[in-house]
C-alpha cells in the first residue's frame, strides 16, 4: 500500500489510484517548478518527463513513501543534471546556450502563460544560482535547509543567493513598471 500525497493537493492518494492518475494530478505543478528552475520550457518538460519516468519504477515497487517530495527531488535532480551536461557541452561544443536563447525568441515560438508574466521574465534575468534558490525557497516554499540539500550547497549560500536574487528581482521589476 502506498500512502502518498498528490502533487497539486494536500489530499492523500487512494492506495489503488493508478500512476497515470497521479501523473495527471501532478504534472502541471512539476512542470511549473522545472520551468522556473530551467528557464527553457522544452528542457523543463524533458526534465519532468524523465523525473516521472524514474519515479514510476519506485511507485510500482512501493519504495516511495512521500511521492510529492520524491517527484520534486527527481525534477530538481533532472534539471541539475541538465545543467551539468550543458557545462560539459559548452566546454566542447561552444555556443549551445546562445543557440537555445535564440531559439526561444524565434518567430512563432509558443510561449507558456508563465513566460508572459513579468515575474517570469524577471526570474529569467537572474543568474542561475540565484534563480534556483529563489524558485525553490519562495515558489516551492521550502525551508533553507531543504533548498541547501536539494542543490547540494551550504545554508549560507542559500541565504546569500536568496537575498541577492530578491534584491535583483526588485530592481528588475521596478524597471519594468
Short mmCIF file of N, CA and C in Angstrom, two decimals:
data_model
loop_
_atom_site.label_atom_id
_atom_site.label_comp_id
_atom_site.label_asym_id
_atom_site.label_seq_id
_atom_site.Cartn_x
_atom_site.Cartn_y
_atom_site.Cartn_z
N UNK A 1 0.83 -1.18 0.00
CA UNK A 1 0.00 0.00 0.00
C UNK A 1 0.87 1.25 0.00
N UNK A 2 0.59 2.16 -0.88
CA UNK A 2 1.33 3.41 -0.97
C UNK A 2 0.45 4.52 -0.42
N UNK A 3 0.93 5.19 0.61
CA UNK A 3 0.22 6.35 1.14
C UNK A 3 1.00 7.57 0.68
N UNK A 4 0.47 8.26 -0.31
CA UNK A 4 1.19 9.37 -0.90
C UNK A 4 0.31 10.60 -0.92
N UNK A 5 0.93 11.72 -1.19
CA UNK A 5 0.21 12.98 -1.30
C UNK A 5 0.28 13.43 -2.74
N UNK A 6 -0.85 13.81 -3.31
CA UNK A 6 -0.89 14.28 -4.68
C UNK A 6 -0.07 15.56 -4.79
N UNK A 7 0.57 15.76 -5.92
CA UNK A 7 1.45 16.90 -6.11
C UNK A 7 0.69 18.21 -6.08
N UNK A 8 -0.51 18.29 -6.64
CA UNK A 8 -1.25 19.54 -6.70
C UNK A 8 -2.16 19.77 -5.50
N UNK A 9 -2.24 18.84 -4.60
CA UNK A 9 -3.17 18.99 -3.49
C UNK A 9 -2.60 18.35 -2.24
N UNK A 10 -3.20 18.67 -1.15
CA UNK A 10 -2.80 18.07 0.12
C UNK A 10 -3.71 16.89 0.46
N UNK A 11 -4.34 16.32 -0.55
CA UNK A 11 -5.27 15.21 -0.36
C UNK A 11 -4.52 13.91 -0.58
N UNK A 12 -4.58 12.97 0.39
CA UNK A 12 -3.88 11.70 0.18
C UNK A 12 -4.44 10.94 -1.01
N UNK A 13 -3.56 10.27 -1.74
CA UNK A 13 -4.00 9.44 -2.85
C UNK A 13 -4.61 8.16 -2.30
N UNK A 14 -5.58 7.64 -3.01
CA UNK A 14 -6.14 6.36 -2.65
C UNK A 14 -5.10 5.29 -2.97
N UNK A 15 -5.00 4.26 -2.14
CA UNK A 15 -3.98 3.22 -2.38
C UNK A 15 -4.09 2.57 -3.76
N UNK A 16 -5.29 2.46 -4.32
CA UNK A 16 -5.45 1.80 -5.61
C UNK A 16 -5.43 2.77 -6.79
N UNK A 17 -5.16 4.02 -6.53
CA UNK A 17 -5.12 5.02 -7.61
C UNK A 17 -3.92 4.74 -8.50
N UNK A 18 -4.10 4.84 -9.77
CA UNK A 18 -3.06 4.47 -10.71
C UNK A 18 -2.00 5.56 -10.84
N UNK A 19 -0.87 5.17 -11.33
CA UNK A 19 0.21 6.13 -11.57
C UNK A 19 -0.21 7.16 -12.62
N UNK A 20 -1.00 6.73 -13.58
CA UNK A 20 -1.48 7.68 -14.60
C UNK A 20 -2.29 8.79 -13.97
N UNK A 21 -3.11 8.47 -12.99
CA UNK A 21 -3.88 9.50 -12.29
C UNK A 21 -2.97 10.42 -11.50
N UNK A 22 -1.97 9.83 -10.84
CA UNK A 22 -1.01 10.63 -10.09
C UNK A 22 -0.26 11.57 -11.04
N UNK A 23 0.16 11.05 -12.17
CA UNK A 23 0.85 11.85 -13.18
C UNK A 23 -0.03 13.01 -13.63
N UNK A 24 -1.29 12.72 -13.94
CA UNK A 24 -2.21 13.76 -14.41
C UNK A 24 -2.41 14.83 -13.34
N UNK A 25 -2.46 14.42 -12.10
CA UNK A 25 -2.68 15.37 -11.00
C UNK A 25 -1.44 16.22 -10.73
N UNK A 26 -0.26 15.67 -10.94
CA UNK A 26 0.95 16.37 -10.54
C UNK A 26 1.81 16.94 -11.64
N UNK A 27 1.49 16.64 -12.87
CA UNK A 27 2.35 17.04 -13.98
C UNK A 27 2.51 18.56 -14.09
N UNK A 28 1.41 19.29 -14.06
CA UNK A 28 1.49 20.75 -14.26
C UNK A 28 2.31 21.43 -13.17
N UNK A 29 2.13 21.02 -11.93
CA UNK A 29 2.91 21.61 -10.84
C UNK A 29 4.40 21.30 -11.02
N UNK A 30 4.71 20.06 -11.35
CA UNK A 30 6.10 19.69 -11.57
C UNK A 30 6.69 20.46 -12.75
N UNK A 31 5.89 20.65 -13.79
CA UNK A 31 6.35 21.39 -14.96
C UNK A 31 6.61 22.86 -14.61
N UNK A 32 5.73 23.45 -13.81
CA UNK A 32 5.96 24.84 -13.39
C UNK A 32 7.26 24.96 -12.63
N UNK A 33 7.51 24.03 -11.71
CA UNK A 33 8.75 24.05 -10.95
C UNK A 33 9.95 23.93 -11.88
N UNK A 34 9.92 22.96 -12.77
CA UNK A 34 11.05 22.75 -13.68
C UNK A 34 11.25 23.94 -14.61
N UNK A 35 10.17 24.53 -15.08
CA UNK A 35 10.27 25.68 -15.98
C UNK A 35 10.88 26.87 -15.26
N UNK A 36 10.51 27.07 -14.02
CA UNK A 36 11.10 28.17 -13.26
C UNK A 36 12.57 27.91 -12.95
N UNK A 37 12.91 26.67 -12.69
CA UNK A 37 14.32 26.33 -12.43
C UNK A 37 15.16 26.38 -13.70
N UNK A 38 14.61 25.92 -14.79
CA UNK A 38 15.36 25.72 -16.02
C UNK A 38 15.38 26.95 -16.92
N UNK A 39 14.31 27.67 -17.02
CA UNK A 39 14.17 28.85 -17.88
C UNK A 39 14.10 28.49 -19.36
N UNK A 40 14.05 27.23 -19.70
CA UNK A 40 13.86 26.80 -21.08
C UNK A 40 12.71 25.79 -21.05
N UNK A 41 11.56 26.13 -21.60
CA UNK A 41 10.38 25.26 -21.50
C UNK A 41 10.59 23.85 -22.03
N UNK A 42 11.29 23.70 -23.12
CA UNK A 42 11.49 22.36 -23.70
C UNK A 42 12.35 21.50 -22.78
N UNK A 43 13.42 22.07 -22.27
CA UNK A 43 14.29 21.31 -21.35
C UNK A 43 13.56 21.01 -20.05
N UNK A 44 12.74 21.94 -19.61
CA UNK A 44 11.97 21.73 -18.39
C UNK A 44 11.00 20.56 -18.57
N UNK A 45 10.32 20.53 -19.71
CA UNK A 45 9.38 19.44 -19.98
C UNK A 45 10.11 18.09 -20.04
N UNK A 46 11.26 18.07 -20.67
CA UNK A 46 12.06 16.84 -20.71
C UNK A 46 12.44 16.39 -19.30
N UNK A 47 12.83 17.33 -18.47
CA UNK A 47 13.23 17.00 -17.10
C UNK A 47 12.05 16.41 -16.32
N UNK A 48 10.87 16.98 -16.49
CA UNK A 48 9.70 16.49 -15.77
C UNK A 48 9.33 15.09 -16.26
N UNK A 49 9.34 14.88 -17.55
CA UNK A 49 9.02 13.55 -18.09
C UNK A 49 10.02 12.51 -17.60
N UNK A 50 11.30 12.86 -17.61
CA UNK A 50 12.32 11.94 -17.10
C UNK A 50 12.12 11.67 -15.61
N UNK A 51 11.78 12.71 -14.86
CA UNK A 51 11.56 12.53 -13.42
C UNK A 51 10.40 11.60 -13.14
N UNK A 52 9.29 11.77 -13.86
CA UNK A 52 8.15 10.89 -13.66
C UNK A 52 8.48 9.46 -14.12
N UNK A 53 9.24 9.34 -15.19
CA UNK A 53 9.62 8.00 -15.66
C UNK A 53 10.46 7.28 -14.61
N UNK A 54 11.39 8.01 -14.00
CA UNK A 54 12.22 7.40 -12.95
C UNK A 54 11.40 7.08 -11.70
N UNK A 55 10.40 7.90 -11.44
CA UNK A 55 9.55 7.70 -10.26
C UNK A 55 8.66 6.47 -10.43
N UNK A 56 8.28 6.18 -11.65
CA UNK A 56 7.33 5.08 -11.90
C UNK A 56 7.84 3.75 -11.34
N UNK A 57 9.10 3.44 -11.55
CA UNK A 57 9.65 2.18 -11.03
C UNK A 57 9.57 2.11 -9.51
N UNK A 58 9.86 3.22 -8.86
CA UNK A 58 9.78 3.27 -7.40
C UNK A 58 8.32 3.14 -6.95
N UNK A 59 7.43 3.77 -7.70
CA UNK A 59 6.00 3.73 -7.40
C UNK A 59 5.50 2.28 -7.43
N UNK A 60 5.83 1.58 -8.51
CA UNK A 60 5.36 0.20 -8.67
C UNK A 60 5.86 -0.72 -7.58
N UNK A 61 7.09 -0.50 -7.15
CA UNK A 61 7.67 -1.37 -6.13
C UNK A 61 7.28 -0.97 -4.72
N UNK A 62 6.60 0.17 -4.58
CA UNK A 62 6.17 0.61 -3.26
C UNK A 62 7.28 1.21 -2.42
N UNK A 63 8.39 1.61 -3.08
CA UNK A 63 9.53 2.14 -2.34
C UNK A 63 9.47 3.65 -2.12
N UNK A 64 8.36 4.28 -2.48
CA UNK A 64 8.22 5.72 -2.30
C UNK A 64 7.14 5.97 -1.26
N UNK A 65 7.53 6.61 -0.15
CA UNK A 65 6.54 6.89 0.88
C UNK A 65 5.91 8.28 0.70
N UNK A 66 6.69 9.25 0.30
CA UNK A 66 6.18 10.60 0.06
C UNK A 66 6.39 10.95 -1.40
N UNK A 67 5.43 10.64 -2.22
CA UNK A 67 5.55 10.78 -3.67
C UNK A 67 5.75 12.24 -4.06
N UNK A 68 5.06 13.15 -3.40
CA UNK A 68 5.18 14.57 -3.69
C UNK A 68 6.64 15.02 -3.55
N UNK A 69 7.24 14.72 -2.43
CA UNK A 69 8.63 15.11 -2.19
C UNK A 69 9.57 14.36 -3.15
N UNK A 70 9.26 13.11 -3.43
CA UNK A 70 10.12 12.31 -4.30
C UNK A 70 10.13 12.89 -5.72
N UNK A 71 8.96 13.26 -6.23
CA UNK A 71 8.88 13.84 -7.57
C UNK A 71 9.60 15.18 -7.61
N UNK A 72 9.41 16.02 -6.57
CA UNK A 72 10.09 17.31 -6.54
C UNK A 72 11.61 17.11 -6.58
N UNK A 73 12.12 16.18 -5.77
CA UNK A 73 13.56 15.90 -5.77
C UNK A 73 14.01 15.38 -7.13
N UNK A 74 13.20 14.52 -7.73
CA UNK A 74 13.55 13.97 -9.04
C UNK A 74 13.59 15.07 -10.11
N UNK A 75 12.65 16.00 -10.05
CA UNK A 75 12.64 17.12 -11.01
C UNK A 75 13.89 17.97 -10.82
N UNK A 76 14.19 18.32 -9.57
CA UNK A 76 15.40 19.12 -9.31
C UNK A 76 16.64 18.38 -9.79
N UNK A 77 16.72 17.10 -9.51
CA UNK A 77 17.88 16.31 -9.95
C UNK A 77 18.00 16.28 -11.47
N UNK A 78 16.87 16.11 -12.15
CA UNK A 78 16.91 16.10 -13.62
C UNK A 78 17.36 17.45 -14.17
N UNK A 79 16.84 18.53 -13.60
CA UNK A 79 17.23 19.86 -14.07
C UNK A 79 18.72 20.09 -13.79
N UNK A 80 19.16 19.74 -12.59
CA UNK A 80 20.58 19.90 -12.25
C UNK A 80 21.46 19.07 -13.18
N UNK A 81 21.02 17.86 -13.50
CA UNK A 81 21.78 17.02 -14.42
C UNK A 81 21.90 17.67 -15.78
N UNK A 82 20.84 18.33 -16.22
CA UNK A 82 20.88 19.06 -17.48
C UNK A 82 21.87 20.20 -17.44
N UNK A 83 21.93 20.90 -16.31
CA UNK A 83 22.90 21.99 -16.18
C UNK A 83 24.32 21.46 -16.31
N UNK A 84 24.58 20.35 -15.62
CA UNK A 84 25.93 19.77 -15.67
C UNK A 84 26.28 19.32 -17.09
N UNK A 85 25.32 18.68 -17.77
CA UNK A 85 25.58 18.24 -19.14
C UNK A 85 25.88 19.42 -20.05
N UNK A 86 25.14 20.51 -19.88
CA UNK A 86 25.37 21.68 -20.73
C UNK A 86 26.72 22.35 -20.46
N UNK A 87 27.17 22.32 -19.22
CA UNK A 87 28.51 22.87 -18.93
C UNK A 87 29.55 22.08 -19.71
N UNK A 88 29.42 20.78 -19.70
CA UNK A 88 30.36 19.94 -20.45
C UNK A 88 30.21 20.19 -21.95
N UNK A 89 28.98 20.28 -22.42
CA UNK A 89 28.75 20.55 -23.84
C UNK A 89 29.38 21.87 -24.27
N UNK A 90 29.22 22.90 -23.42
CA UNK A 90 29.79 24.20 -23.77
C UNK A 90 31.30 24.15 -23.84
N UNK A 91 31.89 23.38 -22.96
CA UNK A 91 33.36 23.26 -22.99
C UNK A 91 33.82 22.67 -24.32
N UNK A 92 33.03 21.74 -24.84
CA UNK A 92 33.44 21.02 -26.03
C UNK A 92 32.82 21.54 -27.33
N UNK A 93 31.64 22.13 -27.23
CA UNK A 93 30.95 22.50 -28.46
C UNK A 93 30.72 23.99 -28.64
N UNK A 94 30.95 24.78 -27.63
CA UNK A 94 30.84 26.23 -27.81
C UNK A 94 29.51 26.82 -27.45
N UNK A 95 28.86 27.45 -28.36
CA UNK A 95 27.75 28.37 -28.11
C UNK A 95 26.39 27.72 -28.04
N UNK A 96 26.25 26.60 -27.40
CA UNK A 96 24.95 25.95 -27.31
C UNK A 96 23.93 26.78 -26.53
N UNK A 97 24.37 27.43 -25.49
CA UNK A 97 23.44 28.24 -24.69
C UNK A 97 22.90 29.41 -25.50
N UNK A 98 23.76 30.07 -26.26
CA UNK A 98 23.29 31.18 -27.10
C UNK A 98 22.26 30.70 -28.10
N UNK A 99 22.47 29.53 -28.66
CA UNK A 99 21.52 28.98 -29.63
C UNK A 99 20.17 28.70 -28.98
N UNK A 100 20.19 28.18 -27.75
CA UNK A 100 18.93 27.90 -27.05
C UNK A 100 18.16 29.20 -26.79
N UNK A 101 18.86 30.25 -26.42
CA UNK A 101 18.21 31.55 -26.19
C UNK A 101 17.66 32.08 -27.51
N UNK A 102 18.43 31.98 -28.59
CA UNK A 102 17.97 32.44 -29.89
C UNK A 102 16.72 31.68 -30.32
N UNK A 103 16.70 30.37 -30.09
CA UNK A 103 15.55 29.56 -30.45
C UNK A 103 14.31 29.99 -29.66
N UNK A 104 14.49 30.34 -28.40
CA UNK A 104 13.36 30.73 -27.56
C UNK A 104 12.73 32.03 -28.04
N UNK A 105 13.48 32.86 -28.76
CA UNK A 105 12.96 34.13 -29.24
C UNK A 105 12.62 34.11 -30.73
N UNK A 106 12.66 32.95 -31.34
CA UNK A 106 12.37 32.84 -32.76
C UNK A 106 10.90 33.12 -33.03
N UNK A 107 10.58 33.67 -34.21
CA UNK A 107 9.18 33.92 -34.54
C UNK A 107 8.36 32.63 -34.50
N UNK A 108 7.15 32.73 -33.98
CA UNK A 108 6.27 31.58 -33.94
C UNK A 108 6.47 30.66 -32.75
N UNK A 109 7.46 30.93 -31.92
CA UNK A 109 7.72 30.08 -30.76
C UNK A 109 6.59 30.29 -29.74
N UNK A 110 5.92 29.22 -29.39
CA UNK A 110 4.80 29.34 -28.46
C UNK A 110 5.33 29.46 -27.04
N UNK A 111 4.91 30.50 -26.39
CA UNK A 111 5.34 30.73 -25.01
C UNK A 111 4.20 30.38 -24.06
N UNK A 112 4.59 29.80 -22.95
CA UNK A 112 3.57 29.43 -21.96
C UNK A 112 3.10 30.67 -21.23
N UNK A 113 2.03 30.51 -20.52
CA UNK A 113 1.47 31.62 -19.75
C UNK A 113 2.50 32.14 -18.75
N UNK A 114 3.27 31.24 -18.15
CA UNK A 114 4.26 31.64 -17.16
C UNK A 114 5.29 32.57 -17.77
N UNK A 115 5.72 32.32 -19.01
CA UNK A 115 6.75 33.13 -19.64
C UNK A 115 6.28 34.56 -19.89
N UNK A 116 5.00 34.74 -20.09
CA UNK A 116 4.49 36.08 -20.38
C UNK A 116 4.39 36.94 -19.14
N UNK A 117 4.48 36.35 -18.01
CA UNK A 117 4.35 37.07 -16.75
C UNK A 117 5.61 37.89 -16.49
N UNK A 118 5.44 39.08 -15.93
CA UNK A 118 6.59 39.94 -15.65
C UNK A 118 7.56 39.29 -14.67
N UNK A 119 7.02 38.59 -13.69
CA UNK A 119 7.89 37.94 -12.72
C UNK A 119 8.72 36.85 -13.39
N UNK A 120 8.09 36.12 -14.31
CA UNK A 120 8.82 35.09 -15.06
C UNK A 120 9.96 35.71 -15.84
N UNK A 121 9.68 36.80 -16.50
CA UNK A 121 10.71 37.49 -17.28
C UNK A 121 11.84 37.95 -16.37
N UNK A 122 11.47 38.47 -15.23
CA UNK A 122 12.49 38.92 -14.28
C UNK A 122 13.30 37.74 -13.75
N UNK A 123 12.63 36.63 -13.46
CA UNK A 123 13.35 35.44 -12.98
C UNK A 123 14.38 34.96 -14.00
N UNK A 124 14.01 35.03 -15.26
CA UNK A 124 14.93 34.58 -16.31
C UNK A 124 16.18 35.43 -16.38
N UNK A 125 16.09 36.67 -15.93
CA UNK A 125 17.24 37.56 -15.97
C UNK A 125 18.19 37.34 -14.80
N UNK A 126 17.75 36.62 -13.80
CA UNK A 126 18.63 36.34 -12.66
C UNK A 126 19.72 35.35 -13.04
N UNK A 127 20.88 35.46 -12.40
CA UNK A 127 21.89 34.41 -12.57
C UNK A 127 21.31 33.07 -12.12
N UNK A 128 21.77 32.00 -12.70
CA UNK A 128 21.19 30.67 -12.47
C UNK A 128 21.14 30.31 -10.99
N UNK A 129 22.21 30.55 -10.24
CA UNK A 129 22.23 30.20 -8.83
C UNK A 129 21.18 30.93 -8.03
N UNK A 130 21.03 32.22 -8.29
CA UNK A 130 20.00 32.99 -7.60
C UNK A 130 18.61 32.53 -7.99
N UNK A 131 18.40 32.26 -9.28
CA UNK A 131 17.09 31.82 -9.76
C UNK A 131 16.71 30.50 -9.09
N UNK A 132 17.62 29.56 -9.02
CA UNK A 132 17.34 28.25 -8.41
C UNK A 132 16.90 28.42 -6.96
N UNK A 133 17.66 29.21 -6.22
CA UNK A 133 17.35 29.40 -4.80
C UNK A 133 16.02 30.11 -4.63
N UNK A 134 15.79 31.19 -5.37
CA UNK A 134 14.54 31.94 -5.25
C UNK A 134 13.35 31.05 -5.59
N UNK A 135 13.43 30.28 -6.64
CA UNK A 135 12.32 29.42 -7.04
C UNK A 135 12.04 28.36 -5.97
N UNK A 136 13.06 27.69 -5.50
CA UNK A 136 12.84 26.64 -4.51
C UNK A 136 12.42 27.21 -3.16
N UNK A 137 13.01 28.32 -2.78
CA UNK A 137 12.73 28.91 -1.47
C UNK A 137 11.34 29.56 -1.43
N UNK A 138 10.99 30.32 -2.44
CA UNK A 138 9.76 31.11 -2.38
C UNK A 138 8.63 30.55 -3.24
N UNK A 139 8.92 30.03 -4.41
CA UNK A 139 7.86 29.45 -5.23
C UNK A 139 7.42 28.10 -4.65
N UNK A 140 8.40 27.27 -4.31
CA UNK A 140 8.09 25.98 -3.72
C UNK A 140 7.90 26.06 -2.21
N UNK A 141 8.22 27.20 -1.61
CA UNK A 141 8.06 27.45 -0.18
C UNK A 141 8.81 26.42 0.68
N UNK A 142 10.04 26.14 0.28
CA UNK A 142 10.86 25.19 1.02
C UNK A 142 11.71 25.92 2.05
N UNK A 143 12.04 25.23 3.10
CA UNK A 143 12.94 25.76 4.13
C UNK A 143 14.34 25.89 3.54
N UNK A 144 15.14 26.79 4.12
CA UNK A 144 16.51 26.99 3.64
C UNK A 144 17.30 25.68 3.67
N UNK A 145 17.11 24.91 4.70
CA UNK A 145 17.83 23.63 4.84
C UNK A 145 17.49 22.68 3.69
N UNK A 146 16.20 22.63 3.31
CA UNK A 146 15.77 21.75 2.21
C UNK A 146 16.33 22.24 0.88
N UNK A 147 16.33 23.55 0.66
CA UNK A 147 16.89 24.10 -0.57
C UNK A 147 18.38 23.75 -0.65
N UNK A 148 19.07 23.92 0.46
CA UNK A 148 20.51 23.59 0.50
C UNK A 148 20.73 22.12 0.17
N UNK A 149 19.89 21.26 0.72
CA UNK A 149 20.02 19.82 0.46
C UNK A 149 19.76 19.50 -1.01
N UNK A 150 18.70 20.09 -1.56
CA UNK A 150 18.35 19.83 -2.96
C UNK A 150 19.45 20.28 -3.92
N UNK A 151 20.05 21.43 -3.63
CA UNK A 151 21.05 21.99 -4.55
C UNK A 151 22.48 21.61 -4.18
N UNK A 152 22.62 20.89 -3.08
CA UNK A 152 23.95 20.47 -2.62
C UNK A 152 24.86 21.66 -2.36
N UNK A 153 24.34 22.64 -1.61
CA UNK A 153 25.11 23.82 -1.22
C UNK A 153 24.91 24.04 0.27
N UNK A 154 25.70 24.96 0.84
CA UNK A 154 25.57 25.31 2.25
C UNK A 154 24.36 26.20 2.47
N UNK A 155 23.84 26.21 3.69
CA UNK A 155 22.71 27.07 4.03
C UNK A 155 23.10 28.53 3.84
N UNK A 156 24.33 28.88 4.15
CA UNK A 156 24.79 30.25 3.94
C UNK A 156 24.70 30.67 2.48
N UNK A 157 24.99 29.75 1.59
CA UNK A 157 24.87 30.03 0.16
C UNK A 157 23.41 30.28 -0.20
N UNK A 158 22.52 29.49 0.36
CA UNK A 158 21.09 29.68 0.10
C UNK A 158 20.66 31.06 0.58
N UNK A 159 21.08 31.44 1.77
CA UNK A 159 20.69 32.74 2.33
C UNK A 159 21.22 33.88 1.47
N UNK A 160 22.48 33.81 1.10
CA UNK A 160 23.05 34.91 0.32
C UNK A 160 22.47 34.97 -1.09
N UNK A 161 22.28 33.81 -1.73
CA UNK A 161 21.71 33.80 -3.07
C UNK A 161 20.25 34.27 -3.05
N UNK A 162 19.51 33.93 -2.00
CA UNK A 162 18.13 34.38 -1.88
C UNK A 162 18.09 35.90 -1.71
N UNK A 163 18.93 36.44 -0.86
CA UNK A 163 18.94 37.89 -0.63
C UNK A 163 19.33 38.62 -1.92
N UNK A 164 20.37 38.15 -2.57
CA UNK A 164 20.81 38.78 -3.83
C UNK A 164 19.73 38.65 -4.91
N UNK A 165 19.13 37.47 -4.99
CA UNK A 165 18.10 37.24 -6.00
C UNK A 165 16.87 38.11 -5.79
N UNK A 166 16.42 38.23 -4.54
CA UNK A 166 15.26 39.07 -4.27
C UNK A 166 15.55 40.54 -4.55
N UNK A 167 16.76 40.99 -4.18
CA UNK A 167 17.14 42.37 -4.46
C UNK A 167 17.18 42.62 -5.97
N UNK A 168 17.74 41.67 -6.71
CA UNK A 168 17.81 41.81 -8.17
C UNK A 168 16.42 41.80 -8.79
N UNK A 169 15.53 40.92 -8.30
CA UNK A 169 14.16 40.87 -8.81
C UNK A 169 13.45 42.20 -8.57
N UNK A 170 13.65 42.74 -7.39
CA UNK A 170 13.03 44.02 -7.05
C UNK A 170 13.49 45.11 -8.01
N UNK A 171 14.78 45.15 -8.27
CA UNK A 171 15.33 46.13 -9.19
C UNK A 171 14.79 45.93 -10.60
N UNK A 172 14.77 44.70 -11.06
CA UNK A 172 14.28 44.39 -12.42
C UNK A 172 12.81 44.77 -12.55
N UNK A 173 12.00 44.37 -11.57
CA UNK A 173 10.57 44.63 -11.64
C UNK A 173 10.24 46.12 -11.53
N UNK A 174 11.00 46.86 -10.78
CA UNK A 174 10.80 48.30 -10.71
C UNK A 174 11.08 48.95 -12.06
N UNK A 175 12.05 48.40 -12.78
CA UNK A 175 12.41 48.94 -14.09
C UNK A 175 11.39 48.64 -15.16
N UNK A 176 10.55 47.60 -14.96
CA UNK A 176 9.58 47.23 -15.99
C UNK A 176 8.21 47.82 -15.75
N UNK A 177 8.02 48.50 -14.62
CA UNK A 177 6.70 49.05 -14.31
C UNK A 177 6.64 50.53 -14.53
#
